[in-house]
Short mmCIF file of C-alpha atoms in Angstrom, two decimals:
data_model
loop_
_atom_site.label_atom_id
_atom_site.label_comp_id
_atom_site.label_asym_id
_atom_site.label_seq_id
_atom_site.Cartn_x
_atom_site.Cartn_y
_atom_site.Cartn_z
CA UNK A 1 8.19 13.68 14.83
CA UNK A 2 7.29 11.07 12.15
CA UNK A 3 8.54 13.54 9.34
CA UNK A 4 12.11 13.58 10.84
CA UNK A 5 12.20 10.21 10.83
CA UNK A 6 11.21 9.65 7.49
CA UNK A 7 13.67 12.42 6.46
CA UNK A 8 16.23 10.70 8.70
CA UNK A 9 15.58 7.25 6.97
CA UNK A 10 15.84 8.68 3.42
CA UNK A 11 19.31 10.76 4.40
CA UNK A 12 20.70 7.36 5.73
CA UNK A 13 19.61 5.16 3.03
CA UNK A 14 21.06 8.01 0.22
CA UNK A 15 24.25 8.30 2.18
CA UNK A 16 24.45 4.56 2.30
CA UNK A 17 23.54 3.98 -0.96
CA UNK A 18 20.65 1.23 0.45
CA UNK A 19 18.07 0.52 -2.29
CA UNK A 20 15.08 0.13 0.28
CA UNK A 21 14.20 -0.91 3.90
CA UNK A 22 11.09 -1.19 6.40
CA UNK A 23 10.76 0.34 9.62
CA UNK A 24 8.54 0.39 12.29
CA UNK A 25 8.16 2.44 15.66
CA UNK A 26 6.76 0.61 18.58
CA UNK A 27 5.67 1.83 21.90
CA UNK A 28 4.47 -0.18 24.99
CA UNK A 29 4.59 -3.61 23.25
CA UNK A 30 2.60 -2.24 20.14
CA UNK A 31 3.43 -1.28 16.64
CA UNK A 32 1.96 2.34 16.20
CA UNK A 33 3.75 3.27 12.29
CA UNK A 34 4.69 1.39 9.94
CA UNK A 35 6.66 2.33 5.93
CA UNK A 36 8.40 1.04 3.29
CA UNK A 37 10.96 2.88 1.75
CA UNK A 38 13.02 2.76 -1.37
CA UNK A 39 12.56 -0.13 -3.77
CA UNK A 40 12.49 -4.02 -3.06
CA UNK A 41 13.37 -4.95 -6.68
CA UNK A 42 15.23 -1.89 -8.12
CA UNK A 43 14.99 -3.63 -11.92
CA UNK A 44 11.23 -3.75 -11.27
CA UNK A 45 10.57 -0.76 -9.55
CA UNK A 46 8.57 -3.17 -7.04
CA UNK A 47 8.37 -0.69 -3.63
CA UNK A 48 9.15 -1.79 -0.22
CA UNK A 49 6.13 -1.78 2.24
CA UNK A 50 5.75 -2.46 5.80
CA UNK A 51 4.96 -6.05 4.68
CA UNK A 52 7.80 -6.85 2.28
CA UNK A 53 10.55 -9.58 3.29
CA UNK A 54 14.05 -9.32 3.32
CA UNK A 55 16.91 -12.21 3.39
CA UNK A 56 18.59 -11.81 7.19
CA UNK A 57 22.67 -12.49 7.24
CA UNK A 58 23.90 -12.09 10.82
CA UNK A 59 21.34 -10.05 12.63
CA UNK A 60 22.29 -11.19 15.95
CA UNK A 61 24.78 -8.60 17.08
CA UNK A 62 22.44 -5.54 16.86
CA UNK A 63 19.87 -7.74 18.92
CA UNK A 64 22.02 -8.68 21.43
CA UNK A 65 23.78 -5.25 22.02
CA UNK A 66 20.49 -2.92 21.95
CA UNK A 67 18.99 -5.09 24.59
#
């Protein structure tokens, strides 16, 4: 299942032209995966990991209409 995610993740960020992202699958209150994809500094070739931070603009929307 983790393997069509990751394939899903790539697809999306290709078709979206993203340059990297984290994501992370949790289940009953805990985080059970965790991966970086893509780059955090493209120039630099520095890669995004589960631990990497990104800048936030307005996140608030997605919060509020998932749940």
């Amino acid at each position: 299942m983790l393997d069509k995610l990751e394939k899903y993740v790539q697809s999306v960020m290709k078709e979206r032209n993203h340059t990297g992202c984290s994501v992370a699958v949790v289940k009953d209150d805990e985080v059970i995966w965790t991966k970086g994809f893509g780059y955090a500094n493209l120039e630099k070739k520095i890669p995004v990991t589960p631990e990497t931070i990104f800048r936030c603009a307005s996140v608030t929307k997605p919060v509020v209409t998932t749940g």
